[in-house]
XYZ file of C-alpha atoms in Angstrom:
598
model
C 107.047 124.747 138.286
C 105.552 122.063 139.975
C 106.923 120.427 142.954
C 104.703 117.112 143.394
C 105.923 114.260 142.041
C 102.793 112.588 142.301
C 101.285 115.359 140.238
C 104.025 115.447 137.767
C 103.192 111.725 136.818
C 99.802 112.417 136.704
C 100.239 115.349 134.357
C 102.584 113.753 132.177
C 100.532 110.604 131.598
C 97.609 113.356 130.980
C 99.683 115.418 128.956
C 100.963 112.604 126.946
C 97.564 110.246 126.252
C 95.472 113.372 125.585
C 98.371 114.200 122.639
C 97.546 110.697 121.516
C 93.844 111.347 121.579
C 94.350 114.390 120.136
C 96.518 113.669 116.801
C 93.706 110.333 116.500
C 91.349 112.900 116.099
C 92.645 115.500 113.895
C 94.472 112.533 111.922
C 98.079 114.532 112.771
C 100.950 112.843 113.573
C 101.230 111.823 117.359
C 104.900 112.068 117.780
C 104.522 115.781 116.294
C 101.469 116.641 118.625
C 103.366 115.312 121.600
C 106.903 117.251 120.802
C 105.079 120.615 120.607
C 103.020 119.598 123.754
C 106.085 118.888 125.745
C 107.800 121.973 124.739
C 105.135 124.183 125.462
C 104.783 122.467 128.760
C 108.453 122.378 129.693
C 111.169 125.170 128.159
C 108.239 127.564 126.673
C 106.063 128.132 129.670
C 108.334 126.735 132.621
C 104.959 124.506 133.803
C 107.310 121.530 134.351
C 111.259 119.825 134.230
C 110.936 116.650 134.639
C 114.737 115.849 134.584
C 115.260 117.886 137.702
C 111.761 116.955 139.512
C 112.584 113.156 138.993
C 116.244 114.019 139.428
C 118.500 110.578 139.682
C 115.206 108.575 138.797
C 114.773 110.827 135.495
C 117.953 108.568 133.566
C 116.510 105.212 134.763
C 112.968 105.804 134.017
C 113.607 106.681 130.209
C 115.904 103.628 129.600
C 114.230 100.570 131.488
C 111.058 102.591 128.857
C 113.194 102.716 125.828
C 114.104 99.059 126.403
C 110.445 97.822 126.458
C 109.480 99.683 123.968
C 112.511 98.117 121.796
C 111.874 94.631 122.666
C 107.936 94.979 122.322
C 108.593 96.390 118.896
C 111.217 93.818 118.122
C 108.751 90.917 118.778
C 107.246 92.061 115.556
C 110.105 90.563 113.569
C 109.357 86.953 112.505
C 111.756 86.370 109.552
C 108.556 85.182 107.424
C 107.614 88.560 107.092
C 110.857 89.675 104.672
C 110.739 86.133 102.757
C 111.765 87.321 99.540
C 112.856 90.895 100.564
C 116.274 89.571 102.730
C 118.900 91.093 100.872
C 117.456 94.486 100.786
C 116.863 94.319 104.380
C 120.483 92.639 104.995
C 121.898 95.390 102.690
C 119.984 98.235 104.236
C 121.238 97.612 107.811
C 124.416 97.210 107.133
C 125.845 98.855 104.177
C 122.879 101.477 104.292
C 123.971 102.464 107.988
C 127.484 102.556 107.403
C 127.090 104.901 104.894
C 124.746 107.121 107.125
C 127.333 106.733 109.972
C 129.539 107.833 107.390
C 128.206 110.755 105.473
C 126.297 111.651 108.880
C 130.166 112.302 110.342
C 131.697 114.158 107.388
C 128.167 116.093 107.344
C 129.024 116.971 110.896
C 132.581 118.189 110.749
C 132.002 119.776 107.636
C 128.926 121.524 107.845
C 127.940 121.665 111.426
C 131.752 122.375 112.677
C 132.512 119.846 114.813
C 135.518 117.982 115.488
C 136.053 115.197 113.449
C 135.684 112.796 116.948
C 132.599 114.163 118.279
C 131.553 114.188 114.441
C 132.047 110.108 114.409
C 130.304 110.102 117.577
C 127.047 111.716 116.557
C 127.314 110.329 113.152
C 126.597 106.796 114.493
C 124.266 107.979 116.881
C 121.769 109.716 113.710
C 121.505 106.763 112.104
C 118.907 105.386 113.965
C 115.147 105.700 113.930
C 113.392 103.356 116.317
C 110.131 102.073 116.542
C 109.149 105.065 118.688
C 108.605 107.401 116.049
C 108.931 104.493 112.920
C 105.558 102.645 114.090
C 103.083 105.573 114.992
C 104.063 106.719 111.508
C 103.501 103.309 109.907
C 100.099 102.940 111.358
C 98.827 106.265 110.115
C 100.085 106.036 106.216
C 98.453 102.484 105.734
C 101.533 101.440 103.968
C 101.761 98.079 101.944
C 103.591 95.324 103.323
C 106.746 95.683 101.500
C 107.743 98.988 102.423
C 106.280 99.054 105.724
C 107.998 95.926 106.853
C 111.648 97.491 105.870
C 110.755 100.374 107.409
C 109.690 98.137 110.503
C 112.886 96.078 110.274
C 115.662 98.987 110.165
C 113.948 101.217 112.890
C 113.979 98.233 115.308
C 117.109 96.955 114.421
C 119.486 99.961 113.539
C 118.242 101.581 116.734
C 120.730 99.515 119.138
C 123.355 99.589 116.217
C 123.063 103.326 115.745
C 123.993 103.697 119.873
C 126.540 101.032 119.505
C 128.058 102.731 117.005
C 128.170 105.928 119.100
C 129.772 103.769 121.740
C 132.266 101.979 119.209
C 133.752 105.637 118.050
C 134.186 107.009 121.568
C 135.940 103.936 122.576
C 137.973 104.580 119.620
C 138.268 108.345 120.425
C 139.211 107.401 123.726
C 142.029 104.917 122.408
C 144.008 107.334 119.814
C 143.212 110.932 122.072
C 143.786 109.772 125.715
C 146.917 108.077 127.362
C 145.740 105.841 129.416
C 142.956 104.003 127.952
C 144.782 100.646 125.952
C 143.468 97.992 123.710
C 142.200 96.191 125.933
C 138.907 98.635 126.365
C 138.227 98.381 122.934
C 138.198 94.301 123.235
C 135.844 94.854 126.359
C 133.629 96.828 124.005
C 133.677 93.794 121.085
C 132.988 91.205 124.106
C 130.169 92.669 125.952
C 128.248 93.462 122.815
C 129.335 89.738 121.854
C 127.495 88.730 125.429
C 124.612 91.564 124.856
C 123.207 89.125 121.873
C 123.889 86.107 123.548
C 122.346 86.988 126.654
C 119.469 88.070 124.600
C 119.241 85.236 122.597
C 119.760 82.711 125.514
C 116.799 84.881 127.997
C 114.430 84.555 124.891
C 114.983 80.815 124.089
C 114.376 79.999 127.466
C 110.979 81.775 128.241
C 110.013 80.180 124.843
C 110.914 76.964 126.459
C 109.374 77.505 129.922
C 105.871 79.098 127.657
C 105.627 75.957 125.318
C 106.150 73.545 128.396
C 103.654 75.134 130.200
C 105.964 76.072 133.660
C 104.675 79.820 133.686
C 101.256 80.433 134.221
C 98.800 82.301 131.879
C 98.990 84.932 134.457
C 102.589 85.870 135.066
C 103.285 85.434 131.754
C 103.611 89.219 131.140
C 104.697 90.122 134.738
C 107.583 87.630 133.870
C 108.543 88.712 130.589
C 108.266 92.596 131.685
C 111.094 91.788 134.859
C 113.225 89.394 132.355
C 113.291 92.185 130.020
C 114.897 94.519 132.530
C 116.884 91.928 133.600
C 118.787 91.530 130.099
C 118.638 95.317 129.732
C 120.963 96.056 132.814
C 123.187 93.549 132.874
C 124.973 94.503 130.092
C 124.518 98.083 130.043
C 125.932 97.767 133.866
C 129.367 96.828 132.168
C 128.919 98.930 129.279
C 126.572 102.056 128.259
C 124.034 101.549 125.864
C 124.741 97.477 125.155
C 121.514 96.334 126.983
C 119.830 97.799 123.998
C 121.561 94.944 121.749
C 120.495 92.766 124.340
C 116.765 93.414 124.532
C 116.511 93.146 120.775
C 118.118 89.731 120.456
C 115.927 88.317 123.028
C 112.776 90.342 121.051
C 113.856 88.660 117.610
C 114.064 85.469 119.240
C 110.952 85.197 120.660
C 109.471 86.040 118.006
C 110.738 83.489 115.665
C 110.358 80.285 117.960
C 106.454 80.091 117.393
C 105.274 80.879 120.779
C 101.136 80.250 120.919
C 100.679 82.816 123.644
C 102.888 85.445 122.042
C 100.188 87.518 119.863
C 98.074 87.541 123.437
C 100.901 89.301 124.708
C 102.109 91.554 121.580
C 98.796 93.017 122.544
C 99.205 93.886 126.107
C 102.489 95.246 125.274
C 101.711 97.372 122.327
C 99.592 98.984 124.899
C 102.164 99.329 127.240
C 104.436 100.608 124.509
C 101.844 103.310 123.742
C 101.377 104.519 127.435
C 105.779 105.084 127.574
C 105.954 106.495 124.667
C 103.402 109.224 125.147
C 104.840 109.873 128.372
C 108.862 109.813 127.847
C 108.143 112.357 124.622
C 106.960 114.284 127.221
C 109.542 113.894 129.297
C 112.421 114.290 126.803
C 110.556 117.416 125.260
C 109.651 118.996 128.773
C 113.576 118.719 130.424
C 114.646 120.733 126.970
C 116.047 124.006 128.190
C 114.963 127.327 126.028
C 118.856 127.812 125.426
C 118.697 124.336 123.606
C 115.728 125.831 121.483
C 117.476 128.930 120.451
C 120.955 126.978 119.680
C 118.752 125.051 117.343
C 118.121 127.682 115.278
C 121.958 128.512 114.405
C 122.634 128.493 110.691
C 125.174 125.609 110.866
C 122.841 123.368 112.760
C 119.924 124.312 110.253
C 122.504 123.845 107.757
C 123.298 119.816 108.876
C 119.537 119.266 109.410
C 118.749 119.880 105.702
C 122.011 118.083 104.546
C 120.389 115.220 106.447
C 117.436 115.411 105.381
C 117.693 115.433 101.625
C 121.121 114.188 100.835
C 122.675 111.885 103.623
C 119.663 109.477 103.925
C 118.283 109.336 100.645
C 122.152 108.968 98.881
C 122.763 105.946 101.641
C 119.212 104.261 100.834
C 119.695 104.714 97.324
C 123.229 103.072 97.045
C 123.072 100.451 99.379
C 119.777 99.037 97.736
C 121.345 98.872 94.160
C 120.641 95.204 92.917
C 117.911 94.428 95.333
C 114.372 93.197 95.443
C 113.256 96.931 95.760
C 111.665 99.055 92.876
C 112.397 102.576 92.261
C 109.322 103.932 93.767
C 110.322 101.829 97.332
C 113.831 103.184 97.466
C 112.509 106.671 96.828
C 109.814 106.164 99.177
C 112.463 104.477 102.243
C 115.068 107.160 101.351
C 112.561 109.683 102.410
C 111.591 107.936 105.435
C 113.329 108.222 108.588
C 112.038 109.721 111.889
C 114.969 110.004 114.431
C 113.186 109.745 118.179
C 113.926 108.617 121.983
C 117.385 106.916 121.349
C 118.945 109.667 119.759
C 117.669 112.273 122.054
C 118.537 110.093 125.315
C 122.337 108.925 124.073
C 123.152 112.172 122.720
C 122.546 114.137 126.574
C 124.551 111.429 127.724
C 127.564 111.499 124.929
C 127.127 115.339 125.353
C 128.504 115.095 129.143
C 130.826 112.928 128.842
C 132.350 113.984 125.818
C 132.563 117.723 127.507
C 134.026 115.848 130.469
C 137.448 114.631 128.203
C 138.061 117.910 127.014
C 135.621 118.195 123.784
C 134.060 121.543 124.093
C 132.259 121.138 120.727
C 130.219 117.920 122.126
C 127.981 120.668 123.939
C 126.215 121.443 120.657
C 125.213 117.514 120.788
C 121.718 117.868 122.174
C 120.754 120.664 120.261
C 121.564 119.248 117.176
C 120.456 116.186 117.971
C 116.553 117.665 118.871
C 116.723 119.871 116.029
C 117.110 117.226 113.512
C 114.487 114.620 115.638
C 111.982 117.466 115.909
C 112.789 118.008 111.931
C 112.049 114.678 110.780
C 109.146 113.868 113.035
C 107.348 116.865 111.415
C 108.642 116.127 108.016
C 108.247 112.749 107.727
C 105.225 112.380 110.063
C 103.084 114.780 107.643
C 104.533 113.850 104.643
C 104.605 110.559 104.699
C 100.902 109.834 103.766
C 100.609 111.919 100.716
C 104.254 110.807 99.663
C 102.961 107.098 99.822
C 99.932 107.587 98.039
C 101.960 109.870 95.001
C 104.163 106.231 94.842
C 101.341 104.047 94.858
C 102.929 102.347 98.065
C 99.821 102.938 100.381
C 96.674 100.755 100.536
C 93.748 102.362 98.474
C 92.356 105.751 100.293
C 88.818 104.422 100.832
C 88.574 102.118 103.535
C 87.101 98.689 103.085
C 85.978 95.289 104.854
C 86.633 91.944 105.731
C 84.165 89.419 105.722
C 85.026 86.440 107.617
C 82.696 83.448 106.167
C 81.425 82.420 102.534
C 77.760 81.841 102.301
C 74.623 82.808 100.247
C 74.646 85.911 102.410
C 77.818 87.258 102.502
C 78.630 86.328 98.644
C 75.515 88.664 97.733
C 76.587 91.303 99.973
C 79.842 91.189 99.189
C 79.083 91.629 95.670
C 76.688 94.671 96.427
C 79.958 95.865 97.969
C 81.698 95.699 95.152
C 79.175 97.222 92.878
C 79.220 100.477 95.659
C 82.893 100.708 94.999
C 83.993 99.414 98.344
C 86.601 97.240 99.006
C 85.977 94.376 100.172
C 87.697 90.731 100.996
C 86.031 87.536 102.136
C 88.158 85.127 103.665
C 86.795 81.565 104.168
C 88.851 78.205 105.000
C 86.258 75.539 103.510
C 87.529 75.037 100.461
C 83.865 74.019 98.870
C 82.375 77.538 100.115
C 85.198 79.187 98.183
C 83.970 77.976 95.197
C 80.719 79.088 96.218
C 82.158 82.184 96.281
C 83.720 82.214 92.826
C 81.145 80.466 91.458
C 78.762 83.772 92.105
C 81.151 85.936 90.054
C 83.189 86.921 93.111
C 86.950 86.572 92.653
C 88.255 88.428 95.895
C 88.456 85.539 98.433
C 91.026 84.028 100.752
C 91.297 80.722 101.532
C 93.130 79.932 104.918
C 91.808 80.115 108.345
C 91.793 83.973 109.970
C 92.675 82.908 113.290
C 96.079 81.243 111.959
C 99.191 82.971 112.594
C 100.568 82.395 109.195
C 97.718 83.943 107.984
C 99.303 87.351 109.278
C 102.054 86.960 106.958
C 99.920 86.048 103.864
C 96.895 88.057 104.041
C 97.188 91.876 103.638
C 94.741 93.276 105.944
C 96.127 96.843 105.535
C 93.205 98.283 102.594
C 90.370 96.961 105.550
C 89.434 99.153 108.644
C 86.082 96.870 109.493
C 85.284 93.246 109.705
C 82.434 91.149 109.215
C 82.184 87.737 111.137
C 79.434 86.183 108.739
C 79.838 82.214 109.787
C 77.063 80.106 110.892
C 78.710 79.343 114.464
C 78.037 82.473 117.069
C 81.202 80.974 119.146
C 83.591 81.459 116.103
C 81.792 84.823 114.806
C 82.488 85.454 119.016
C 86.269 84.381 118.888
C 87.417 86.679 115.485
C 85.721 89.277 116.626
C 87.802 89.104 120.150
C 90.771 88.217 118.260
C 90.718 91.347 116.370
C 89.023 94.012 118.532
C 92.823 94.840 118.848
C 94.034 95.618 115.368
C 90.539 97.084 114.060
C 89.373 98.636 117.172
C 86.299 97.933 118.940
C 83.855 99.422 117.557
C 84.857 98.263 113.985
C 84.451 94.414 114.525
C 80.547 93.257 113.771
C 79.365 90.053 113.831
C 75.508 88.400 113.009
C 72.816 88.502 115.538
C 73.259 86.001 118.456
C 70.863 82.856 118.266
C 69.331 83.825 121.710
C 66.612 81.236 121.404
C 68.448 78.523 120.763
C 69.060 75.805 123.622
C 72.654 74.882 124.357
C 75.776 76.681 125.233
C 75.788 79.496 122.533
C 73.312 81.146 124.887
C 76.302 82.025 127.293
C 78.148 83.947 124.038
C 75.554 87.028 124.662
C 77.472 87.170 127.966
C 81.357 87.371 126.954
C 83.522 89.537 124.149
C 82.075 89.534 120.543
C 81.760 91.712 118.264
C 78.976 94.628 117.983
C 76.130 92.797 116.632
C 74.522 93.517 113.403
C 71.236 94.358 112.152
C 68.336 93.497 114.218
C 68.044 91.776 117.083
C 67.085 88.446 116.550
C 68.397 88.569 112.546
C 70.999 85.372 112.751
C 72.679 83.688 110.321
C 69.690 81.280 109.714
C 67.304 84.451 109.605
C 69.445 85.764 106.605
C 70.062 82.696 104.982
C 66.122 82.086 104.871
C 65.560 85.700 103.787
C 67.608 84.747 101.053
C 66.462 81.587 99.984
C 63.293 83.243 99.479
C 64.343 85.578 97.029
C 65.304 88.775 98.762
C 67.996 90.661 97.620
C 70.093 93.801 98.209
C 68.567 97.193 96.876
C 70.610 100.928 97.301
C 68.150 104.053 97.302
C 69.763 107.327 97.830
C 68.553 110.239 100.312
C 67.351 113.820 99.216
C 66.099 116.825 100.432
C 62.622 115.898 99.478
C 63.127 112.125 100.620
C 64.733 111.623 103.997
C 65.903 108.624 105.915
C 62.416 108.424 108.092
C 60.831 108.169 104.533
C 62.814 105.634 103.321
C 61.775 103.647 106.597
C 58.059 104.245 106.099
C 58.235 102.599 102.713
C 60.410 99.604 103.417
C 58.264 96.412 103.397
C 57.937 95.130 107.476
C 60.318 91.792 106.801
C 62.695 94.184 104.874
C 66.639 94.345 106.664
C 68.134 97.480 106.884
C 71.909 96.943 106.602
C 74.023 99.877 106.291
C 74.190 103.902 105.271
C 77.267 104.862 102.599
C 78.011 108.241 103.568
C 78.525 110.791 100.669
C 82.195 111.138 101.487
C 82.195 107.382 101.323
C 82.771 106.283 105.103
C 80.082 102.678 105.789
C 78.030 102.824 108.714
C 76.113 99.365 109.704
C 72.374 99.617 111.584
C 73.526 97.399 114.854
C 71.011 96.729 117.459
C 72.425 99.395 118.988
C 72.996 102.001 117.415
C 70.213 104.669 115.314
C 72.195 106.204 112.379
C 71.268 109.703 110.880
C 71.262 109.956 106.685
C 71.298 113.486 105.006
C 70.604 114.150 101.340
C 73.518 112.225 99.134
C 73.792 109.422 101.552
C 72.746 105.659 100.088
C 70.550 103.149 102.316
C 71.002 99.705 101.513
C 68.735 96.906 102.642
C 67.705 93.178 102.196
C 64.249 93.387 100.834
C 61.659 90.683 99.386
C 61.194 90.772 95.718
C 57.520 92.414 94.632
């Protein structure tokens, strides 16, 4: 085992990132990749135990983590984005977790043998998902908006109600079973989680004020939010366990809903930061397992309550509570299904399981074990099946991947016709309303008309069927700024924009020495180049490669004024020729180019 603790950080932010890298790669589910990864790193091979290396830092490092991750995942929910879909949201985090916390208890007692107070206990607890293993998930399935944003909304806000809950029945336990604790703890409980929200609400509304009034500086923005965040974690959850989750959510929510300019600049930083902790405290949870706690997991009355779980208690408290809603049948089927228990559950259980033991409740020692068995159970159920299951419902966006034009013009209407004729999605998005009609006036329907760069835009547009975009405008400083803007959500390498006018005099020649996007085509082939080339009759022609007629022949035939503009793969993935790059085409593969009419 090892006994640096400067190596054991170093390995477990290895161990943790290179399971991210790897799942990207093979297209598996992280959470899954990193689970196995810890175990085989911690109880399996004995390389590491992080509870015991870290010893009485271990406890603090996974919850100040668990409450970033909470509130970075709760700044995601702007009421806007359930207009129209509040009831089954309301109904779903309420009614829909009582009934877990519920059925999840009787499941317990009845089937997993446990008292019927440590059954209450981890009922509550089970209910919740959390945007630790809810979000990776969401990002791989492509899900529409509807579905995903429920999803969204109940892991992020049933994972501080789930722990209270936990906290509410031992407070209760405590009340009826032992002597000496009165009323007057269970009124503490109802006031601190009373001062949790506030607190929350009144830190949030306050750094909205101080951002909008410009007192904070662009640069301690984040520092700021990062220690205030902390701050409202502790505080309560000083007075009472697990309340300064409640409290980082409120002030999350808030912030999110008081239109903050700045706050998408730093959604960004921190969905970064979210992805660093949760790689690593996977690893940690997963690596301080002991092997007895993998063996217990395999009892019959704990595989038992895993598959009750699984196929009854979720799906029968999804379906109910979403009776009379705004939800179709295929939704609710699709929702019941979903639900990935992760780093709450694993952390609050350890901690109820001590305790618990402590008042006399010898059964609470099964907690953990249960508890991992049915997180490591739903992370690889849901987390492989949650792709296929979408697509079976219709509820994920189309398989092949598309692209977003930003800009309506002469060039991009053609091309995004050719587009369409290649069976490739595609969306142009333009906020003159004149070059919309442009648009439709060439027999292309597909356009929206708003600005990209506005936030409400984010509620209205569905960017979800579109993994590239296409900055197409005539101004190199706006092509420059969507490209930045999204280099986060499409990836780097994904964002293209039109050749840079180089030769022009002026400020656009400092552009060629900030962000943009990867630049298209050739060099020198600008929006005015195109535009021309257009004008003069040229016009987008698809040959396909053979065995007897390979990409170098294709070139030696193209006229010399001809633009080479992109290779459609046989298994349909779009590569563009960039200034940069020199693609490869086998036999099946279609070339498309600008070329002059004969």
């Amino acid at each position: 085992m090892l006994d640096s603790t400067l190596f054991l950080f170093m390995m477990i932010g290895l161990l943790g990132i290179g399971s991210q890298w790897v799942a990207w790669r093979f297209q598996w589910p992280s959470i899954v990749v990193m689970s196995v990864v810890g175990l085989l790193a911690g109880p399996i091979f004995g390389f590491m135990n992080p509870e015991e290396n870290f010893a009485g830092l271990y406890e603090p490092i996974i919850s100040v983590a668990v409450a970033i991750i909470l509130f970075e995942g709760s700044l995601k929910l702007s009421f806007r984005e359930i207009k129209g879909m509040e009831r089954s949201v309301l109904r779903i985090v309420t009614l829909g977790a009582f009934l877990g916390w519920i059925l999840g208890s009787f499941a317990a007692h009845y089937v997993a043998g446990l008292s019927w107070a440590v059954s209450f206990v981890i009922g509550g607890l089970l209910i919740v998902t959390g945007p630790t293993v809810v979000l990776p998930m969401l990002r791989q399935a492509k899900l529409k908006p509807r579905p995903a944003s429920i999803l969204k909304w109940e892991g992020i806000i049933v994972d501080p109600l789930g722990a209270l809950l936990a906290v509410f029945s031992y407070e209760i336990i405590r009340f009826l079973v032992l002597e000496e604790v009165g009323m007057s703890e269970l009124l503490l409980f109802i006031l601190v989680s009373g001062f949790a929200i506030l607190l929350g609400w009144l830190l949030g509304w306050c750094i909205a004020w101080m951002f909008k009034h410009g007192h904070i500086p662009e640069f301690l923005k984040s520092p700021i939010v990062f220690v205030v965040v902390i701050f409202c974690f502790t505080i309560p959850n000083e007075i009472m366990h697990e309340t300064g989750l409640l409290s980082v959510t409120a002030m999350g929510i808030t912030m999110a809903n008081l239109q903050i300019s700045s706050i998408n600049d730093m959604r960004h930083f921190k969905e970064n930061i979210s992805v660093l902790l949760i790689s690593t405290i996977f690893i940690m949870l997963t690596a301080s397992l002991s092997l007895d706690t993998l063996i217990s997991m395999l009892e019959i009355n704990i595989l038992f309550y895993v598959v009750l779980m699984l196929f009854i208690v979720r799906p029968l408290s999804i379906w109910i509570s979403t009776i009379q809603t705004e939800l179709s049948v295929r939704e609710r089927i699709l929702v019941g299904w979903i639900a990935p228990r992760g780093i709450v559950a694993l952390t609050v259980s350890g901690y109820f399981a001590s305790v618990l033991v402590d008042e006399g409740f010898t059964d609470a020692s099964i907690l953990v074990p249960l508890t991992f068995g049915l997180v490591f159970a739903t992370v690889v159920a849901h987390g492989f099946s949650i792709t296929w299951l979408a697509q079976k419902l219709g509820m994920a966006a189309k398989e092949k991947p598309g692209i977003l034009i930003v800009g309506s013009n002469h060039f991009t209407v053609k091309f995004a016709s050719t587009l369409r004729d290649l069976d490739i999605p595609v969306l142009i998005t333009e906020s003159s309303w004149n070059r919309v009609q442009l648009a439709k006036q060439n027999d292309f329907k597909k356009v929206y008309y708003g600005e990209i760069l506005a936030e409400k835009t984010e509620y209205r547009l569905d960017m979800t069927p579109y993994d590239k975009l296409l900055a197409g405008t005539e101004l190199d400083s706006y092509n420059a700024l969507v490209c930045t803007n999204f280099m986060a959500e499409f990836g780097r390498s994904n964002v293209y924009q039109l050749s840079l006018k180089s030769n022009e005099e002026g400020h656009l020649n400092d552009i060629a020495h900030t962000n943009h996007g990867t630049i298209l085509f050739e060099e020198g082939m600008s929006w005015d180049a195109l535009i021309k080339r257009m004008e003069d009759g040229f016009y987008f022609k698809t040959e396909e490669l053979s065995e007897s007629y390979s990409l170098e022949d294709y070139k030696a035939m193209l006229p010399e004024e001809a633009v080479m503009i992109l290779i459609q793969k046989k298994e349909g993935e779009v590569q563009f020729f960039t200034i940069e790059n020199s693609l490869e085409g086998h036999p099946g593969d279609r070339v498309l180019s600008l070329v002059p009419r004969s």
